[in-house]
PDB file of C-alpha atoms and ligand atoms in Angstrom:
ATOM      1  CA  MET N  17     -64.314 -19.958 -86.742  1.00 94.00           C
ATOM      2  CA  ASN N  18     -66.071 -22.081 -83.924  1.00 97.00           C
ATOM      3  CA  ILE N  19     -66.324 -21.460 -80.380  1.00 98.00           C
ATOM      4  CA  VAL N  20     -65.329 -23.987 -77.683  1.00 98.00           C
ATOM      5  CA  LEU N  21     -66.432 -24.516 -74.162  1.00 98.00           C
ATOM      6  CA  ILE N  22     -64.570 -26.474 -72.152  1.00 98.00           C
ATOM      7  CA  GLY N  23     -64.343 -26.933 -68.248  1.00 98.00           C
ATOM      8  CA  PHE N  24     -65.940 -29.832 -65.507  1.00 98.00           C
ATOM      9  CA  MET N  25     -68.835 -31.808 -65.519  1.00 96.00           C
ATOM     10  CA  GLY N  26     -71.977 -29.385 -64.078  1.00 94.00           C
ATOM     11  CA  SER N  27     -69.794 -25.664 -65.047  1.00 96.00           C
ATOM     12  CA  GLY N  28     -72.763 -25.015 -67.504  1.00 96.00           C
ATOM     13  CA  LYS N  29     -71.962 -25.713 -70.874  1.00 98.00           C
ATOM     14  CA  SER N  30     -74.518 -27.498 -71.902  1.00 97.00           C
ATOM     15  CA  ALA N  31     -76.514 -24.752 -71.343  1.00 97.00           C
ATOM     16  CA  VAL N  32     -74.398 -21.729 -72.511  1.00 98.00           C
ATOM     17  CA  ALA N  33     -73.287 -24.044 -75.680  1.00 98.00           C
ATOM     18  CA  LYS N  34     -77.350 -23.996 -76.275  1.00 98.00           C
ATOM     19  CA  ILE N  35     -77.773 -20.446 -75.981  1.00 98.00           C
ATOM     20  CA  LEU N  36     -74.420 -19.047 -78.118  1.00 98.00           C
ATOM     21  CA  SER N  37     -76.396 -21.572 -80.734  1.00 98.00           C
ATOM     22  CA  GLN N  38     -78.908 -19.319 -80.914  1.00 98.00           C
ATOM     23  CA  ILE N  39     -77.765 -16.123 -80.889  1.00 98.00           C
ATOM     24  CA  LEU N  40     -75.013 -16.540 -83.169  1.00 98.00           C
ATOM     25  CA  HIS N  41     -77.569 -18.811 -85.351  1.00 98.00           C
ATOM     26  CA  PHE N  42     -73.785 -21.354 -85.102  1.00 98.00           C
ATOM     27  CA  ASP N  43     -74.155 -25.388 -85.696  1.00 98.00           C
ATOM     28  CA  LEU N  44     -74.527 -26.361 -81.808  1.00 98.00           C
ATOM     29  CA  LEU N  45     -72.186 -29.495 -81.207  1.00 98.00           C
ATOM     30  CA  GLU N  46     -72.756 -31.654 -78.281  1.00 98.00           C
ATOM     31  CA  MET N  47     -69.711 -33.663 -77.815  1.00 98.00           C
ATOM     32  CA  ASP N  48     -71.181 -35.937 -75.890  1.00 97.00           C
ATOM     33  CA  GLU N  49     -74.195 -36.891 -77.528  1.00 98.00           C
ATOM     34  CA  ILE N  50     -72.638 -37.632 -80.624  1.00 98.00           C
ATOM     35  CA  VAL N  51     -69.804 -40.150 -78.230  1.00 98.00           C
ATOM     36  CA  LEU N  52     -72.744 -42.257 -77.455  1.00 98.00           C
ATOM     37  CA  GLN N  53     -73.936 -41.552 -81.641  1.00 98.00           C
ATOM     38  CA  LYS N  54     -71.545 -42.940 -82.651  1.00 98.00           C
ATOM     39  CA  THR N  55     -70.860 -45.560 -80.004  1.00 98.00           C
ATOM     40  CA  HIS N  56     -74.407 -46.784 -80.265  1.00 98.00           C
ATOM     41  CA  THR N  57     -74.703 -46.527 -76.524  1.00 98.00           C
ATOM     42  CA  HIS N  58     -77.798 -44.317 -75.014  1.00 96.00           C
ATOM     43  CA  THR N  59     -76.056 -42.680 -71.860  1.00 94.00           C
ATOM     44  CA  MET N  60     -72.533 -42.791 -71.083  1.00 95.00           C
ATOM     45  CA  ARG N  61     -73.682 -45.851 -68.658  1.00 94.00           C
ATOM     46  CA  GLU N  62     -73.663 -48.419 -71.464  1.00 96.00           C
ATOM     47  CA  LEU N  63     -70.585 -46.390 -73.314  1.00 97.00           C
ATOM     48  CA  PHE N  64     -68.471 -47.325 -69.527  1.00 97.00           C
ATOM     49  CA  ASP N  65     -69.759 -50.830 -69.956  1.00 96.00           C
ATOM     50  CA  LYS N  66     -69.348 -51.372 -73.334  1.00 97.00           C
ATOM     51  CA  GLY N  67     -65.723 -50.275 -73.534  1.00 98.00           C
ATOM     52  CA  GLY N  68     -64.856 -48.469 -70.397  1.00 97.00           C
ATOM     53  CA  GLU N  69     -63.087 -45.466 -70.460  1.00 97.00           C
ATOM     54  CA  LEU N  70     -61.003 -45.610 -73.792  1.00 98.00           C
ATOM     55  CA  LEU N  71     -64.195 -45.974 -76.034  1.00 98.00           C
ATOM     56  CA  LEU N  72     -65.480 -42.609 -74.710  1.00 98.00           C
ATOM     57  CA  ARG N  73     -61.940 -41.027 -75.149  1.00 98.00           C
ATOM     58  CA  GLU N  74     -61.116 -42.247 -78.669  1.00 98.00           C
ATOM     59  CA  THR N  75     -64.453 -41.649 -79.607  1.00 98.00           C
ATOM     60  CA  GLU N  76     -63.694 -37.894 -78.257  1.00 98.00           C
ATOM     61  CA  ILE N  77     -59.707 -37.538 -80.573  1.00 98.00           C
ATOM     62  CA  ILE N  78     -62.619 -39.088 -83.823  1.00 98.00           C
ATOM     63  CA  ILE N  79     -65.145 -36.549 -82.960  1.00 98.00           C
ATOM     64  CA  ALA N  80     -62.512 -33.762 -82.642  1.00 98.00           C
ATOM     65  CA  ARG N  81     -61.547 -34.936 -86.270  1.00 97.00           C
ATOM     66  CA  GLU N  82     -63.587 -34.385 -88.176  1.00 97.00           C
ATOM     67  CA  TYR N  83     -66.039 -31.168 -86.782  1.00 97.00           C
ATOM     68  CA  ALA N  84     -62.312 -29.742 -86.277  1.00 95.00           C
ATOM     69  CA  HIS N  85     -62.822 -28.274 -89.651  1.00 94.00           C
ATOM     70  CA  LYS N  86     -65.953 -27.529 -89.703  1.00 96.00           C
ATOM     71  CA  LYS N  87     -67.376 -23.507 -89.618  1.00 95.00           C
ATOM     72  CA  HIS N  88     -69.841 -21.451 -87.649  1.00 97.00           C
ATOM     73  CA  LEU N  89     -69.947 -24.348 -84.726  1.00 97.00           C
ATOM     74  CA  VAL N  90     -71.034 -23.715 -81.168  1.00 98.00           C
ATOM     75  CA  ILE N  91     -69.138 -27.793 -78.850  1.00 98.00           C
ATOM     76  CA  SER N  92     -70.071 -28.000 -75.798  1.00 98.00           C
ATOM     77  CA  THR N  93     -66.965 -30.651 -74.717  1.00 98.00           C
ATOM     78  CA  GLY N  94     -67.100 -34.105 -72.364  1.00 97.00           C
ATOM     79  CA  GLY N  95     -65.123 -32.646 -69.560  1.00 97.00           C
ATOM     80  CA  GLY N  96     -62.652 -34.921 -70.065  1.00 98.00           C
ATOM     81  CA  VAL N  97     -60.951 -33.787 -73.735  1.00 98.00           C
ATOM     82  CA  VAL N  98     -58.606 -32.130 -72.105  1.00 98.00           C
ATOM     83  CA  LEU N  99     -57.276 -35.410 -71.022  1.00 98.00           C
ATOM     84  CA  ASN N 100     -55.607 -36.427 -74.485  1.00 97.00           C
ATOM     85  CA  LYS N 101     -54.471 -32.581 -75.876  1.00 97.00           C
ATOM     86  CA  ILE N 102     -54.915 -34.149 -79.847  1.00 98.00           C
ATOM     87  CA  VAL N 103     -58.529 -33.470 -79.100  1.00 98.00           C
ATOM     88  CA  LEU N 104     -58.064 -29.799 -78.164  1.00 98.00           C
ATOM     89  CA  ASP N 105     -54.825 -29.293 -81.251  1.00 97.00           C
ATOM     90  CA  TYR N 106     -57.841 -30.283 -83.434  1.00 98.00           C
ATOM     91  CA  PHE N 107     -60.452 -27.982 -82.101  1.00 97.00           C
ATOM     92  CA  LYS N 108     -57.172 -25.105 -81.964  1.00 96.00           C
ATOM     93  CA  THR N 109     -55.956 -25.719 -85.968  1.00 93.00           C
ATOM     94  CA  GLY N 110     -59.592 -25.525 -87.300  1.00 89.00           C
ATOM     95  CA  ASN N 111     -59.322 -21.471 -85.818  1.00 92.00           C
ATOM     96  CA  GLY N 112     -62.141 -22.173 -82.791  1.00 96.00           C
ATOM     97  CA  LYS N 113     -61.665 -20.213 -79.354  1.00 98.00           C
ATOM     98  CA  VAL N 114     -61.215 -21.999 -76.802  1.00 98.00           C
ATOM     99  CA  PHE N 115     -63.456 -20.864 -72.762  1.00 98.00           C
ATOM    100  CA  PHE N 116     -63.181 -22.234 -69.874  1.00 98.00           C
ATOM    101  CA  LEU N 117     -66.070 -21.728 -67.565  1.00 98.00           C
ATOM    102  CA  ASN N 118     -64.506 -21.897 -64.781  1.00 98.00           C
ATOM    103  CA  PRO N 119     -67.002 -21.763 -61.222  1.00 98.00           C
ATOM    104  CA  PRO N 120     -66.256 -22.301 -57.786  1.00 97.00           C
ATOM    105  CA  PHE N 121     -66.389 -26.387 -57.350  1.00 97.00           C
ATOM    106  CA  GLU N 122     -68.938 -26.272 -54.339  1.00 96.00           C
ATOM    107  CA  HIS N 123     -71.583 -24.386 -57.796  1.00 95.00           C
ATOM    108  CA  ILE N 124     -70.462 -27.844 -60.067  1.00 95.00           C
ATOM    109  CA  ILE N 125     -71.498 -30.049 -57.004  1.00 94.00           C
ATOM    110  CA  GLU N 126     -75.636 -28.552 -56.357  1.00 91.00           C
ATOM    111  CA  ARG N 127     -75.513 -28.727 -60.014  1.00 90.00           C
ATOM    112  CA  VAL N 128     -74.164 -31.963 -60.089  1.00 91.00           C
ATOM    113  CA  LYS N 129     -75.720 -33.752 -57.275  1.00 83.00           C
ATOM    114  CA  ASN N 130     -79.335 -33.898 -59.113  1.00 75.00           C
ATOM    115  CA  ASP N 131     -78.473 -35.795 -62.400  1.00 75.00           C
ATOM    116  CA  HIS N 132     -78.723 -39.139 -62.642  1.00 65.00           C
ATOM    117  CA  LEU N 133     -75.145 -41.041 -63.002  1.00 68.00           C
ATOM    118  CA  SER N 134     -75.450 -42.293 -66.244  1.00 71.00           C
ATOM    119  CA  SER N 135     -74.735 -39.343 -67.481  1.00 79.00           C
ATOM    120  CA  ARG N 136     -71.198 -39.041 -65.289  1.00 88.00           C
ATOM    121  CA  PRO N 137     -70.324 -42.267 -64.558  1.00 91.00           C
ATOM    122  CA  LEU N 138     -66.169 -40.487 -63.255  1.00 93.00           C
ATOM    123  CA  TRP N 139     -68.056 -39.015 -60.254  1.00 92.00           C
ATOM    124  CA  LYS N 140     -68.494 -41.611 -58.312  1.00 88.00           C
ATOM    125  CA  ASP N 141     -68.651 -39.651 -54.807  1.00 89.00           C
ATOM    126  CA  LEU N 142     -67.188 -36.063 -54.104  1.00 92.00           C
ATOM    127  CA  LYS N 143     -63.959 -37.411 -52.141  1.00 94.00           C
ATOM    128  CA  VAL N 144     -62.978 -38.698 -56.410  1.00 94.00           C
ATOM    129  CA  ALA N 145     -64.479 -36.031 -58.322  1.00 95.00           C
ATOM    130  CA  LYS N 146     -62.596 -33.161 -55.947  1.00 97.00           C
ATOM    131  CA  GLU N 147     -59.098 -35.577 -57.223  1.00 97.00           C
ATOM    132  CA  LEU N 148     -60.601 -35.064 -60.958  1.00 97.00           C
ATOM    133  CA  TYR N 149     -61.510 -31.769 -60.370  1.00 98.00           C
ATOM    134  CA  ASP N 150     -57.725 -30.612 -59.398  1.00 98.00           C
ATOM    135  CA  PHE N 151     -55.879 -33.391 -61.617  1.00 98.00           C
ATOM    136  CA  ARG N 152     -57.772 -31.120 -64.764  1.00 98.00           C
ATOM    137  CA  LEU N 153     -58.152 -27.366 -63.127  1.00 98.00           C
ATOM    138  CA  PRO N 154     -54.132 -26.207 -64.531  1.00 98.00           C
ATOM    139  CA  LEU N 155     -54.810 -28.155 -68.149  1.00 98.00           C
ATOM    140  CA  TYR N 156     -58.594 -26.769 -68.269  1.00 98.00           C
ATOM    141  CA  HIS N 157     -55.996 -23.104 -67.737  1.00 98.00           C
ATOM    142  CA  SER N 158     -53.233 -24.675 -70.060  1.00 98.00           C
ATOM    143  CA  TYR N 159     -55.944 -25.122 -72.796  1.00 98.00           C
ATOM    144  CA  ALA N 160     -58.435 -22.237 -72.519  1.00 98.00           C
ATOM    145  CA  ASP N 161     -57.643 -18.693 -74.586  1.00 98.00           C
ATOM    146  CA  VAL N 162     -60.413 -16.933 -72.643  1.00 98.00           C
ATOM    147  CA  VAL N 163     -60.816 -18.235 -69.332  1.00 98.00           C
ATOM    148  CA  MET N 164     -64.255 -17.388 -67.661  1.00 98.00           C
ATOM    149  CA  ASN N 165     -65.142 -17.096 -63.607  1.00 97.00           C
ATOM    150  CA  ILE N 166     -67.889 -17.384 -63.203  1.00 96.00           C
ATOM    151  CA  ASP N 167     -70.232 -17.189 -60.281  1.00 94.00           C
ATOM    152  CA  SER N 168     -72.907 -16.840 -60.075  1.00 89.00           C
ATOM    153  CA  GLU N 169     -74.063 -15.222 -64.075  1.00 93.00           C
ATOM    154  CA  SER N 170     -76.707 -17.181 -65.799  1.00 96.00           C
ATOM    155  CA  ALA N 171     -76.501 -18.616 -68.851  1.00 97.00           C
ATOM    156  CA  GLU N 172     -77.227 -15.984 -70.845  1.00 98.00           C
ATOM    157  CA  SER N 173     -74.602 -13.717 -68.509  1.00 98.00           C
ATOM    158  CA  ILE N 174     -72.157 -16.025 -69.347  1.00 98.00           C
ATOM    159  CA  ALA N 175     -73.217 -16.121 -73.415  1.00 98.00           C
ATOM    160  CA  ALA N 176     -72.892 -12.368 -73.341  1.00 98.00           C
ATOM    161  CA  GLN N 177     -69.458 -12.108 -71.868  1.00 98.00           C
ATOM    162  CA  ILE N 178     -68.395 -15.153 -74.939  1.00 98.00           C
ATOM    163  CA  ILE N 179     -69.697 -13.088 -77.125  1.00 98.00           C
ATOM    164  CA  HIS N 180     -68.218  -9.544 -76.528  1.00 97.00           C
ATOM    165  CA  LYS N 181     -65.334 -11.589 -76.352  1.00 96.00           C
ATOM    166  CA  VAL N 182     -65.462 -13.023 -79.760  1.00 93.00           C
ATOM    167  CA  HIS N 183     -66.414  -9.810 -81.527  1.00 86.00           C
TER     168      HIS N 183
HETATM  169  C1  LIG C   1     -66.883 -36.956 -68.839  1.00 94.96           C
HETATM  170  C2  LIG C   1     -67.780 -35.268 -68.615  1.00 94.96           C
HETATM  171  C3  LIG C   1     -69.475 -35.737 -69.060  1.00 94.96           C
HETATM  172  C4  LIG C   1     -68.788 -37.315 -69.689  1.00 94.96           C
HETATM  173  C5  LIG C   1     -68.113 -38.195 -69.161  1.00 94.96           C
HETATM  174  C6  LIG C   1     -67.123 -38.458 -69.098  1.00 94.96           C
HETATM  175  C7  LIG C   1     -65.669 -36.198 -67.564  1.00 94.96           C
HETATM  176  O1  LIG C   1     -69.105 -34.320 -69.800  1.00 94.96           O
HETATM  177  O2  LIG C   1     -67.805 -36.289 -70.924  1.00 94.96           O
HETATM  178  O3  LIG C   1     -69.434 -38.734 -68.456  1.00 94.96           O
HETATM  179  O4  LIG C   1     -64.586 -37.488 -67.912  1.00 94.96           O
HETATM  180  O5  LIG C   1     -65.260 -34.750 -67.413  1.00 94.96           O
HETATM  181  P1  LIG C   1     -70.148 -33.138 -68.874  1.00 94.96           P
HETATM  182  O6  LIG C   1     -68.852 -32.651 -68.658  1.00 94.96           O
HETATM  183  O7  LIG C   1     -70.995 -33.293 -69.939  1.00 94.96           O
HETATM  184  O8  LIG C   1     -71.114 -33.734 -68.106  1.00 94.96           O
END
């Protein structure tokens, strides 16, 4: 079985995935990192300059196809994987269980505002980010096997809840 974390930028996927992989001794697949490796770029900004959002989305599909049937992975996805249904289809046919990390939008803003724009070129400003969020929210819900409504729990506590649900 693989554990797949989906959710908007700044929803805590990477931190939770890292803890899960350590506790479960599963390999960690950080999709954004593999995307950069495969496209020979160093930041999302550089990738967008090179091939636009299309290059990101195509590479996400290639990675999903490549990794879906591996075993014992924790997969931290990029926030936009829900835009191509095939990505989650690949992960699910490969026996992935999909957890949607769903903190309030206000928490997301707090997390993302300190990050450098180079890692999240689609977060242009608050208005655009909120529009993206509103558009994607139903998609995250529709692909999730489990919705994790998060308030102010730590990443450790969310990981523990996920492990409990998996067992
Ligand atoms: C994106 C989210 C980012 C990264 C890219 C696009 C998105 O990943 O894949 O900047 O479309 O929401 P995180 O969700 O890890 O920030």
